[in-house]
Tab-separated table of C-alpha atoms and ligand atoms in Angstrom:
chain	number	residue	atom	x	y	z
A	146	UNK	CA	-16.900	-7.666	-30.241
A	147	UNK	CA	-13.715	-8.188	-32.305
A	148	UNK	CA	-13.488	-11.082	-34.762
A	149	UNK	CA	-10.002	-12.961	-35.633
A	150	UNK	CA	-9.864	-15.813	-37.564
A	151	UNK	CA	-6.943	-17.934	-37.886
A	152	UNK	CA	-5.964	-20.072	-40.838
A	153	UNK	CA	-9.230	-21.780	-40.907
A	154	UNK	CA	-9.476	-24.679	-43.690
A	155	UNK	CA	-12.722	-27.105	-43.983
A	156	UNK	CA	-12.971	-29.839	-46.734
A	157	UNK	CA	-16.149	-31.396	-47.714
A	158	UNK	CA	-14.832	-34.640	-49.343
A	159	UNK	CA	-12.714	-33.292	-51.912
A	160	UNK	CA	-14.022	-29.712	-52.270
A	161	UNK	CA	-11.736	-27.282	-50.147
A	162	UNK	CA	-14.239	-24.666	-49.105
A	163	UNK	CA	-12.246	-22.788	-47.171
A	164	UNK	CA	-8.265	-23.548	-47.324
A	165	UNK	CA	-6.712	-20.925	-44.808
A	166	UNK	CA	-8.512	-17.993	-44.364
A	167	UNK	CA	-7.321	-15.251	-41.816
A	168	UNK	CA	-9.069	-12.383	-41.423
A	169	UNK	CA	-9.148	-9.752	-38.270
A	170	UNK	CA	-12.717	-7.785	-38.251
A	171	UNK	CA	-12.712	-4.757	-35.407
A	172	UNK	CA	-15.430	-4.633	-33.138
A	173	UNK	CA	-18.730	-2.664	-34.173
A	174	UNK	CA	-17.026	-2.615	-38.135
A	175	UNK	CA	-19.127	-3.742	-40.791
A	176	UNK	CA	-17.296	-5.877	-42.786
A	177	UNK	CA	-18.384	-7.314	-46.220
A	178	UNK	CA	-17.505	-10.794	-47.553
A	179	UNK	CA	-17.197	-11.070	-51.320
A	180	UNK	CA	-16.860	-13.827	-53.269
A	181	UNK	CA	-18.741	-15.224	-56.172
A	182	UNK	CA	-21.406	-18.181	-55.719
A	183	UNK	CA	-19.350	-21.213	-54.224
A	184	UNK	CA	-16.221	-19.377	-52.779
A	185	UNK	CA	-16.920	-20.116	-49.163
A	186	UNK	CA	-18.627	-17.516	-47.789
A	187	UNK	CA	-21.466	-19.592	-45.719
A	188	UNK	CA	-19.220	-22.131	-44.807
A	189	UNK	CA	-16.972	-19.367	-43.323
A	190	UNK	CA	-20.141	-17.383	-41.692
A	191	UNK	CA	-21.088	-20.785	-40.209
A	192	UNK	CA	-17.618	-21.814	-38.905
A	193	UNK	CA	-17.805	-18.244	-37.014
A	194	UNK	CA	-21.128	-18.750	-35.644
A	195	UNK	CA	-20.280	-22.197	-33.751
A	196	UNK	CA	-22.856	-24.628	-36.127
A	197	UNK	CA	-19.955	-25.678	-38.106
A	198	UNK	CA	-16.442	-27.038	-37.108
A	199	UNK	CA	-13.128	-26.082	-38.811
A	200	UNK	CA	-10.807	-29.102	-39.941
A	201	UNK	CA	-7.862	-26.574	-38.600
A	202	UNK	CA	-7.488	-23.275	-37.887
A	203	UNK	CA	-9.376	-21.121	-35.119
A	204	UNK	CA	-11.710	-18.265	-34.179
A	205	UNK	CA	-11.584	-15.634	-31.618
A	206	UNK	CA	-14.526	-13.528	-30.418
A	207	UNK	CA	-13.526	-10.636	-28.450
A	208	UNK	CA	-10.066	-12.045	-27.821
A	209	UNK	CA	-11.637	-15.634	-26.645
A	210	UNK	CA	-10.830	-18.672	-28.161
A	211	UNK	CA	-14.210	-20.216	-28.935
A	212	UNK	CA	-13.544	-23.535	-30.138
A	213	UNK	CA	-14.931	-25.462	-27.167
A	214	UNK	CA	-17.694	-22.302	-26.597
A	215	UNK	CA	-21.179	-23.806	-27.383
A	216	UNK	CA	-23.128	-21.822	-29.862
A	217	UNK	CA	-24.975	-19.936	-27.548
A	218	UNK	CA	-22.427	-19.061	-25.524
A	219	UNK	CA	-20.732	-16.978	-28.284
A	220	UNK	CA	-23.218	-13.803	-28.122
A	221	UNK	CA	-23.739	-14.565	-32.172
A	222	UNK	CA	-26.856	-14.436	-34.515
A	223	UNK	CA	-26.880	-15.747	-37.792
A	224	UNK	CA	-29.579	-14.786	-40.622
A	225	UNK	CA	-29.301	-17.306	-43.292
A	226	UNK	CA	-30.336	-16.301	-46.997
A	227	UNK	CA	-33.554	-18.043	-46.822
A	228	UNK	CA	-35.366	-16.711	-43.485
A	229	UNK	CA	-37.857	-18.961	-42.198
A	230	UNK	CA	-40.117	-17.489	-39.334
A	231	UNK	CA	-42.834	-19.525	-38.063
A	232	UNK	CA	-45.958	-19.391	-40.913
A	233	UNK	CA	-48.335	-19.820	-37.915
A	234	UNK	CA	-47.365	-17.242	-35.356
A	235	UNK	CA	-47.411	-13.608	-35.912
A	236	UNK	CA	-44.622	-10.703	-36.278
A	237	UNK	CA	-45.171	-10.759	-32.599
A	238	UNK	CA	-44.935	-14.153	-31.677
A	239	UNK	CA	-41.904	-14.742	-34.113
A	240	UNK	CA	-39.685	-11.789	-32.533
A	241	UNK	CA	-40.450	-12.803	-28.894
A	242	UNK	CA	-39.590	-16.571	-29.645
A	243	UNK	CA	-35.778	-16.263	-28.855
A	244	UNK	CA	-36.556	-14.830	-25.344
A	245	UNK	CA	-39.251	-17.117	-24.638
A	246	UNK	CA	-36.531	-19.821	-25.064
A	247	UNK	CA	-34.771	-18.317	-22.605
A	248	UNK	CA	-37.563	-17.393	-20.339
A	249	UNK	CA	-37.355	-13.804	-20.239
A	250	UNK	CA	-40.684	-12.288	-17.936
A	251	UNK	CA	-43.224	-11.291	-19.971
A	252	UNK	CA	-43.187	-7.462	-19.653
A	253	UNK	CA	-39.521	-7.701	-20.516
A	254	UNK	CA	-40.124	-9.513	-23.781
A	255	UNK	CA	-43.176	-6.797	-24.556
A	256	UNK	CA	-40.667	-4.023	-24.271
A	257	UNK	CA	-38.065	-5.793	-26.522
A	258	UNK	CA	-40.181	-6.934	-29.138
A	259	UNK	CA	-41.246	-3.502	-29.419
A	260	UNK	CA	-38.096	-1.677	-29.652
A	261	UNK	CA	-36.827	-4.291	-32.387
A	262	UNK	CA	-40.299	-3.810	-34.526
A	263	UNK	CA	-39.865	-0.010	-34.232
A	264	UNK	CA	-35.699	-0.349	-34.965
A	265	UNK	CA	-36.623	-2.577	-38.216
A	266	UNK	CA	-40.032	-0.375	-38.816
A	267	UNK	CA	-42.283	-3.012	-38.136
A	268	UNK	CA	-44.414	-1.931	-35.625
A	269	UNK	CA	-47.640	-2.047	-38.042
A	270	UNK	CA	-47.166	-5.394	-38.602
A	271	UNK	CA	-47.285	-6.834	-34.841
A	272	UNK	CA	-50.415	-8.886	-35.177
A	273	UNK	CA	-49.923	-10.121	-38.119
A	274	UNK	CA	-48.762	-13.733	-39.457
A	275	UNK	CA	-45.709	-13.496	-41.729
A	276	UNK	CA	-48.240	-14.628	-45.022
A	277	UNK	CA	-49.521	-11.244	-44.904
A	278	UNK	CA	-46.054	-9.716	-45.086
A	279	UNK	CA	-44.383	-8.396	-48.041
A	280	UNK	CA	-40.681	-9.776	-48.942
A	281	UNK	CA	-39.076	-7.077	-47.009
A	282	UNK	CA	-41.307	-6.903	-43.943
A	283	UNK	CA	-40.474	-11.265	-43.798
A	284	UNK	CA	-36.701	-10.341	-44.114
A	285	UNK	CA	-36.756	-7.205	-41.513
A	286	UNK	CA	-38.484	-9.753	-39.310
A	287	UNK	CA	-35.776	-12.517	-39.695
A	288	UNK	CA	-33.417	-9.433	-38.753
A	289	UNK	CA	-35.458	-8.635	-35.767
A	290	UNK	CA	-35.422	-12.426	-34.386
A	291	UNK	CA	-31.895	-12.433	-35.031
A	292	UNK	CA	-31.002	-8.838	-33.075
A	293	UNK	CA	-33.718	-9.770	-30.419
A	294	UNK	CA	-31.197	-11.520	-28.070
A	295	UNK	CA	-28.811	-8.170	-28.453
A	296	UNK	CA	-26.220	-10.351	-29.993
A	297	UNK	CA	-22.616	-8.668	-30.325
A	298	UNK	CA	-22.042	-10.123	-33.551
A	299	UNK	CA	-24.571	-10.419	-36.386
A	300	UNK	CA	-23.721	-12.179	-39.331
A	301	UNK	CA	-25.556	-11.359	-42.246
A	302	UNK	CA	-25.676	-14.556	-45.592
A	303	UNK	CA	-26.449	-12.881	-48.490
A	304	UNK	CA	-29.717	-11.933	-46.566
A	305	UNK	CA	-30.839	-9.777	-49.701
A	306	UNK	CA	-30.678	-12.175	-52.256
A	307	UNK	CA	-34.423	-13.081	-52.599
A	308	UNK	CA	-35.880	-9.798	-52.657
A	309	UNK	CA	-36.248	-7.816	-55.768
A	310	UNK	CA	-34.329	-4.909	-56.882
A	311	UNK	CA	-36.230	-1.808	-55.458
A	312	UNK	CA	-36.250	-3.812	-52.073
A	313	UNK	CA	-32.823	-4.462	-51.990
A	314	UNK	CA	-31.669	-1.113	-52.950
A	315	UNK	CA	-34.383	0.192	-50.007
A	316	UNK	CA	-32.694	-2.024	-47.507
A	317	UNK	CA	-29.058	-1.686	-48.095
A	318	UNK	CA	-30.017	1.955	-46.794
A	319	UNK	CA	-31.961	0.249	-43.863
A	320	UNK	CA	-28.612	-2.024	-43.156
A	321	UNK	CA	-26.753	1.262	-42.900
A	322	UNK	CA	-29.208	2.825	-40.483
A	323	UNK	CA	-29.441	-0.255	-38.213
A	324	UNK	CA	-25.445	-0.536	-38.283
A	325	UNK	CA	-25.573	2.722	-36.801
A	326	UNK	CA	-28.100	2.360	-34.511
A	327	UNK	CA	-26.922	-0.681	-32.890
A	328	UNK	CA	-23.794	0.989	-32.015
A	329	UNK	CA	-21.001	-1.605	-30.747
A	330	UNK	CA	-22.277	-4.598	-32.862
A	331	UNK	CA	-19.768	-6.254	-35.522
A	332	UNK	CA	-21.475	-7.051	-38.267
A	333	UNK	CA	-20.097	-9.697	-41.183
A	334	UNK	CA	-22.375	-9.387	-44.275
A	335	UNK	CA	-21.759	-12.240	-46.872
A	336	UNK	CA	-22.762	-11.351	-50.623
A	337	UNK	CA	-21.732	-11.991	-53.981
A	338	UNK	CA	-22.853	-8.399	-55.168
A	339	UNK	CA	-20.045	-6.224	-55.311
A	340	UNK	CA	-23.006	-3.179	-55.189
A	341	UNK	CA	-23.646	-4.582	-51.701
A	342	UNK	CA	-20.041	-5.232	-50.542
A	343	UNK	CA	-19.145	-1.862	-51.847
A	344	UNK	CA	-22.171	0.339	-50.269
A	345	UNK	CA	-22.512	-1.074	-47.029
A	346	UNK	CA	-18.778	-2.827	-46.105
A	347	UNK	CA	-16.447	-0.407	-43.866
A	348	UNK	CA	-13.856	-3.012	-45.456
A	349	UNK	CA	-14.702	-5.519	-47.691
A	350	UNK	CA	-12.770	-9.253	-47.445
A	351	UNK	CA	-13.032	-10.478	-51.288
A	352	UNK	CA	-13.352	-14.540	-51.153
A	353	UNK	CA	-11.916	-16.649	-53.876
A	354	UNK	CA	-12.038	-20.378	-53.706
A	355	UNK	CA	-11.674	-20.517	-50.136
A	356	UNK	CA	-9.505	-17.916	-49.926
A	357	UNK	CA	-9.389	-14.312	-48.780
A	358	UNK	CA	-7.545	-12.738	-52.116
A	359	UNK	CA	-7.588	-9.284	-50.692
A	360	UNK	CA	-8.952	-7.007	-47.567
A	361	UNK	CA	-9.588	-3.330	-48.087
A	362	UNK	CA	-11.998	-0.397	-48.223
A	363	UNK	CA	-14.345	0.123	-50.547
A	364	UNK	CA	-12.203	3.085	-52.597
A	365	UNK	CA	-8.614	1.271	-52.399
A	366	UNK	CA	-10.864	-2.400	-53.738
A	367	UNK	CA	-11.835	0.054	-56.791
A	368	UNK	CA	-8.636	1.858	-57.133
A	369	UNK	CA	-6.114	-0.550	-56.656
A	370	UNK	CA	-7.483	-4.217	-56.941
A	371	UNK	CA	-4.848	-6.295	-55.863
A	372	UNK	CA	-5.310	-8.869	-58.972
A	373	UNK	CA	-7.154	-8.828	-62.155
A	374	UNK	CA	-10.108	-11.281	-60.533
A	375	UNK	CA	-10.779	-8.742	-58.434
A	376	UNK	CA	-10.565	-5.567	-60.333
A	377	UNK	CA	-13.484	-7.931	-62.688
A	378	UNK	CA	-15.507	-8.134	-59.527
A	379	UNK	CA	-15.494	-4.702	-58.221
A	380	UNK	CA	-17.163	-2.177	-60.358
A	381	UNK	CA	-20.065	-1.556	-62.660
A	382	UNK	CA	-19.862	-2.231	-65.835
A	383	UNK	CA	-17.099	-4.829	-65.361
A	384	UNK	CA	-13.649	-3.136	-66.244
A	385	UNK	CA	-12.474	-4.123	-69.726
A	386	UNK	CA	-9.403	-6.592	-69.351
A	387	UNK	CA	-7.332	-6.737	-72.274
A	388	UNK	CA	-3.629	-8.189	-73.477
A	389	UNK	CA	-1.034	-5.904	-73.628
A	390	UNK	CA	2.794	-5.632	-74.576
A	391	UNK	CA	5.533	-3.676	-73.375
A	392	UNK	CA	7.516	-2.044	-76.455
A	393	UNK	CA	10.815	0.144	-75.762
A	394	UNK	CA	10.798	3.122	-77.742
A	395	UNK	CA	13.323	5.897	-77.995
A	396	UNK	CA	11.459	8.302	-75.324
A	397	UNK	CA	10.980	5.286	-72.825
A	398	UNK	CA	8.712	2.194	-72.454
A	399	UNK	CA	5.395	2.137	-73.767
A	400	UNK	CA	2.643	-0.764	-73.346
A	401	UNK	CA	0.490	-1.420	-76.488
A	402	UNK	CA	-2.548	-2.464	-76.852
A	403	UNK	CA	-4.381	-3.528	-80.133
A	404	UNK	CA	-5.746	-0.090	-80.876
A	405	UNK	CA	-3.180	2.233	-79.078
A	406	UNK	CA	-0.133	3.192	-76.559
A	407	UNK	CA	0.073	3.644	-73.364
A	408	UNK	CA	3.343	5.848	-71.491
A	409	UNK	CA	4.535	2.927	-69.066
A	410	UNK	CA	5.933	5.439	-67.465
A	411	UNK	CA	4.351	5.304	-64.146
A	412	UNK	CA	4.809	1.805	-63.384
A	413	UNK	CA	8.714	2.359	-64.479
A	414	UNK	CA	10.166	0.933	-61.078
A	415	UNK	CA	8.389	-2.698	-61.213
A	416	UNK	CA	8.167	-3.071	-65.198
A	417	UNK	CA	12.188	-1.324	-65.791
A	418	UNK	CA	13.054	-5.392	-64.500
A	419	UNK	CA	10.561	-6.962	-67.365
A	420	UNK	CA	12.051	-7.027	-70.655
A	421	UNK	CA	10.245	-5.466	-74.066
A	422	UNK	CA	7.943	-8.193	-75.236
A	423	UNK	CA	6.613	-9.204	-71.646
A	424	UNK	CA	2.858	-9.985	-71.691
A	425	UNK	CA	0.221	-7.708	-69.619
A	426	UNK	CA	-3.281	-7.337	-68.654
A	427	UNK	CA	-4.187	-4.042	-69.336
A	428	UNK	CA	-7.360	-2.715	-66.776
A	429	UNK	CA	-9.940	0.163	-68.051
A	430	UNK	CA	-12.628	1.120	-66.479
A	431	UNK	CA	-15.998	1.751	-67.960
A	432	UNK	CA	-15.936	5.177	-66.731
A	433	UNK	CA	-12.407	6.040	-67.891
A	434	UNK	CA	-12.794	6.149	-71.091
A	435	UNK	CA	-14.306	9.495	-72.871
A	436	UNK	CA	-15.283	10.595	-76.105
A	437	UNK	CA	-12.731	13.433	-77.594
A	438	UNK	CA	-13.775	16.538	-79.670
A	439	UNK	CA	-10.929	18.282	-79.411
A	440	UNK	CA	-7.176	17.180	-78.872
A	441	UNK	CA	-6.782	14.317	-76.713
A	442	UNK	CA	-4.602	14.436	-73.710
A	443	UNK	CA	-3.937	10.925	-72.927
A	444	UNK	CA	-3.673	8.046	-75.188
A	445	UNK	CA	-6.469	7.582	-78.115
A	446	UNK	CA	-8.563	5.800	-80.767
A	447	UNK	CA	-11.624	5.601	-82.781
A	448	UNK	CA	-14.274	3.275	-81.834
A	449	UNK	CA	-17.712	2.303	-83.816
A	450	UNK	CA	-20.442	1.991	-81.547
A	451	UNK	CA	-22.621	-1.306	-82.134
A	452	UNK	CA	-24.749	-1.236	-78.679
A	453	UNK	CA	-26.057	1.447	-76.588
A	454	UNK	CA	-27.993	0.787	-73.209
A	455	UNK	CA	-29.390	3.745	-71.893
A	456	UNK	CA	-30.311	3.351	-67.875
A	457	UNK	CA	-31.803	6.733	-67.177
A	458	UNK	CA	-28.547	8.700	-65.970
A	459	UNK	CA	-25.816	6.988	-67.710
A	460	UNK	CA	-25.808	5.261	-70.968
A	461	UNK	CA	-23.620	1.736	-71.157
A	462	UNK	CA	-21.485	2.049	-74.848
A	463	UNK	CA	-20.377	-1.300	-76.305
A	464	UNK	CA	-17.845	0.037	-78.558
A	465	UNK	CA	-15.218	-1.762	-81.095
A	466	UNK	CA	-11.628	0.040	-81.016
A	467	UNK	CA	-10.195	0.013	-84.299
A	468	UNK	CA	-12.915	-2.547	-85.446
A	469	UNK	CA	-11.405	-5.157	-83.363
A	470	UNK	CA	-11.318	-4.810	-79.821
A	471	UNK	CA	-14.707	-4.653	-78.049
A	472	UNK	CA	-14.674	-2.314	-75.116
A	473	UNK	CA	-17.209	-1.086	-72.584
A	474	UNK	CA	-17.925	2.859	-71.583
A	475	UNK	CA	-20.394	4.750	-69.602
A	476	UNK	CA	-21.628	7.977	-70.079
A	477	UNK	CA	-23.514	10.686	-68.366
A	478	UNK	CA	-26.714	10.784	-70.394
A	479	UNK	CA	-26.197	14.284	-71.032
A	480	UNK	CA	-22.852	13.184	-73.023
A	481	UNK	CA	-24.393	10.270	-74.944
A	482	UNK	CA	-27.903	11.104	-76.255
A	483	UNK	CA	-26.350	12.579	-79.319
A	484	UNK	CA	-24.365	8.972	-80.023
A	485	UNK	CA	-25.786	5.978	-82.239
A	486	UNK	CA	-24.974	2.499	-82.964
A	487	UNK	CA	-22.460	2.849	-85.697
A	488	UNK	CA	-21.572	6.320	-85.171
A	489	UNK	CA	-17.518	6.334	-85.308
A	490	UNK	CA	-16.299	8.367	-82.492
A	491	UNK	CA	-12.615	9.646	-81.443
A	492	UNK	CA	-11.735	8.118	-78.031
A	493	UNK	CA	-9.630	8.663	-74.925
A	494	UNK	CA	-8.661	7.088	-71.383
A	495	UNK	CA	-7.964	9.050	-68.260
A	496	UNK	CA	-4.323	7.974	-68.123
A	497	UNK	CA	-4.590	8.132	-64.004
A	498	UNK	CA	-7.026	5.243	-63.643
A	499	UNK	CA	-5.504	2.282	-65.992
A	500	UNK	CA	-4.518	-0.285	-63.767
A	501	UNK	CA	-2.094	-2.935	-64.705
A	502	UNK	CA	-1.434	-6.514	-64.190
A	503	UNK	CA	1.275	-9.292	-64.471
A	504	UNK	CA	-0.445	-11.416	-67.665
A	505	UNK	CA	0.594	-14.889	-65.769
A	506	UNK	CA	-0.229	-14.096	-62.467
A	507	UNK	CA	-2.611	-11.385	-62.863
A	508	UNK	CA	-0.939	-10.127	-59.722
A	509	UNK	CA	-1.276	-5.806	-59.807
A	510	UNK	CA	1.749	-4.141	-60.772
A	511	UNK	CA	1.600	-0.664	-58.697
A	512	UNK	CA	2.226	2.745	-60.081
A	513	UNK	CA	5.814	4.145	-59.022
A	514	UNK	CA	5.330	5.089	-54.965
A	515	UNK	CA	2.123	3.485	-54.381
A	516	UNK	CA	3.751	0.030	-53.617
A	517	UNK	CA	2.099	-2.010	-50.687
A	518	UNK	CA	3.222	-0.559	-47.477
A	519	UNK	CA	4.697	2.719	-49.159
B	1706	LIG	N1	-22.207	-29.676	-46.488
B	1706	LIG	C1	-21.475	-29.662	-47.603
B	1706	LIG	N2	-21.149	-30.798	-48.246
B	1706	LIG	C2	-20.395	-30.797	-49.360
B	1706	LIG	N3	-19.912	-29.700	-49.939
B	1706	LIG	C3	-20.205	-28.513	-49.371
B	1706	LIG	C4	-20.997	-28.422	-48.186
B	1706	LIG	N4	-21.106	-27.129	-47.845
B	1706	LIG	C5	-20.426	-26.421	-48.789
B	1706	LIG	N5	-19.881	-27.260	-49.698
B	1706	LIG	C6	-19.045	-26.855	-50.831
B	1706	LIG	O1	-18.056	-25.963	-50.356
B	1706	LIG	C7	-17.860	-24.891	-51.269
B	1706	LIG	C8	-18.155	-23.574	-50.579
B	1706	LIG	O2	-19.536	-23.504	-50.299
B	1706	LIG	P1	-20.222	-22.280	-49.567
B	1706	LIG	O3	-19.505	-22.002	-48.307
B	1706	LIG	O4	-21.675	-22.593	-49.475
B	1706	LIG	O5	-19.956	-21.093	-50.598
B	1706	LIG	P2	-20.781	-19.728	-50.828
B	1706	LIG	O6	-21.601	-19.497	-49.613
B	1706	LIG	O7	-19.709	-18.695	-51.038
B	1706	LIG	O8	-21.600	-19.930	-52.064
B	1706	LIG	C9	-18.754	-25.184	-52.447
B	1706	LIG	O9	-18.007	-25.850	-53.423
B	1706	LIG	C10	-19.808	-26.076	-51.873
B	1706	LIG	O10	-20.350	-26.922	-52.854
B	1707	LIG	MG1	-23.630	-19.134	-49.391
């Protein structure tokens, strides 16, 4: 079932949770929501579900208005972050409630609940009451209740947030598998964890203060973030933000940063309008920046090194360029067992993945040809 939502905008009081959001989510896609603690995202979720109303705006569920469509009328499950099943009725019991509400026959019901439990791998856990359950087994059983009623649209609140990290790397896999599985359901997954968005969206919607700031796939979010908020929010480490300058020179424009130059060269056909002096935001990612031994072939500069954080396969590197700027880098561990904290090491950025953005606005300024729509 196909999802378009129209302009919505809710208020509580004087808080604007949502302040025209449109978003159009194909059916059986799973699409990501993320936005940082407070941007909307349940409010949204809920508005979409039926158990909240919009001040304005609308939603369509497989081309239907719903506005006047009762809640369960709309073919729509919800799991909310904190999943409460029923303490004193078993895996059983909790998965089969749904239908029993709607008086399925029993043999029915026996067949369902067991093709859910063995979906969500929870067939060992039948008789049991959900205090026996670990974390995950709880959550997959929230799930379960949820997909029970074969709902064509799930939607999904941050339903990993309160289980710990091996768990929730476990079950993003799990989401994955059941995504597939179901087939022709939509699902809408609400998180702030970029990891999440990023792993498990088809597209990911990034929320910011109520509204939707940009809509894209995982690789174009990373590559080309469409502002500097979300270029901070996609990626791990954050990408290093930092002022820069535009100089002319004799061979061209150049934009300088505190501890080098950068060829503005590729961005000629939006910055040739800004005049030398003009303010930027300069983006580099963790990931493009490399120790040198030899000679560099994009731009350089020598860092100390006064952290390292070594996480098994890469090592995090805070660094300070030219003993000012503090900067972040990762490295394969095979690159950065042999650097120490204040080891001085030569420096340099894979010129193709600086991104670059308007200082005011923090609006992206796109490489020559890559412009929206071209
Ligand atoms: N029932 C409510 N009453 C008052 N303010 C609310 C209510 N629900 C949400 N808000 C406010 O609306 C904003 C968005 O909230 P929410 O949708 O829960 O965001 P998220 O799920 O992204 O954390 C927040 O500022 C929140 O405090
Ligand atoms: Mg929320």
């Amino acid at each position: 079932m196909d999802v378009t939502v129209s302009d919505l905008c809710r208020n509580f009081g004087r808080v604007a949770a949502l302040q025209g959001v449109s978003l159009a989510v194909d059916a059986g896609e799973f699409f990501a929501i993320l936005g940082p603690s407070g941007a909307g995202k349940t409010t949204l979720l809920r508005i979409v579900a039926g158990i909240e109303h919009a001040d304005s705006g609308s939603v369509r569920l497989g081309g239907q208005d719903v506005a006047s469509l009762p809640v369960r009328a709309r073919n729509t499950a919800m799991v909310f972050q904190t999943f409460a099943l029923y303490p004193h009725l078993t895996t059983f019991e909790n998965l089969a409630y749904p239908l029993r509400e709607q008086r399925t026959p029993r043999a029915e019901i026996a067949r369902r609940v067991n093709e859910v439990a063995e979906m969500l791998r929870l067939s060992h856990t039948l008789a049991r009451k959900p205090g026996t359950l670990s974390g995950g087994e709880q959550q997959r059983c929230a799930i379960g209740r949820a997909l029970i009623r074969r709902p064509r649209l799930l939607l999904l609140d941050e339903p990993l947030t309160n289980l710990d990290a091996k768990l929730r790397h476990d079950t993003r896999a799990e989401f994955k598998r059941l995504h597939r599985e179901l087939g022709s359901t939509t699902i809408i997954y609400a998180t702030p964890d970029q990891l999440e968005a990023l792993s498990m969206g088809q597209r990911i919607g990034v929320l910011r203060a109520g509204r939707i700031v940009q809509v894209d796939t995982p690789d174009a979010l990373y590559r080309t973030p469409g502002d500097d908020f979300v270029a901070g929010l996609v990626g791990d480490p954050p990408i290093n933000l930092l002022p820069g300058t535009l100089r002319a020179t004799h061979s061209g424009t150049r934009i300088d940063l505190p501890f080098m130059g950068i060829d503005a060269g590729p961005w000629h056909a939006v910055l040739d309008g800004f005049g030398a002096g003009t303010r930027l935001t300069v983006g580099l990612r963790p990931q493009a920046i490399r120790p040198v031994t030899a000679e560099p072939d994009g731009p350089a500069f020598t860092a100390r090194v006064f952290l390292t954080e070594p996480l098994g396969d890469v090592t995090i590197l805070d660094i300070l360029a030219h003993g000012e700027t503090r900067l972040r880098m990762v490295l394969p561990q095979e690159q950065a067992w042999r650097i120490a904290v204040d080891d001085t090491i030569d420096c340099t950025v894979d010129a193709d993945q600086i991104c670059l953005f308007a200082h005011e606005t923090g609006t992206a300024i796109p490489r020559d040809g890559t412009a929206a729509g071209g």
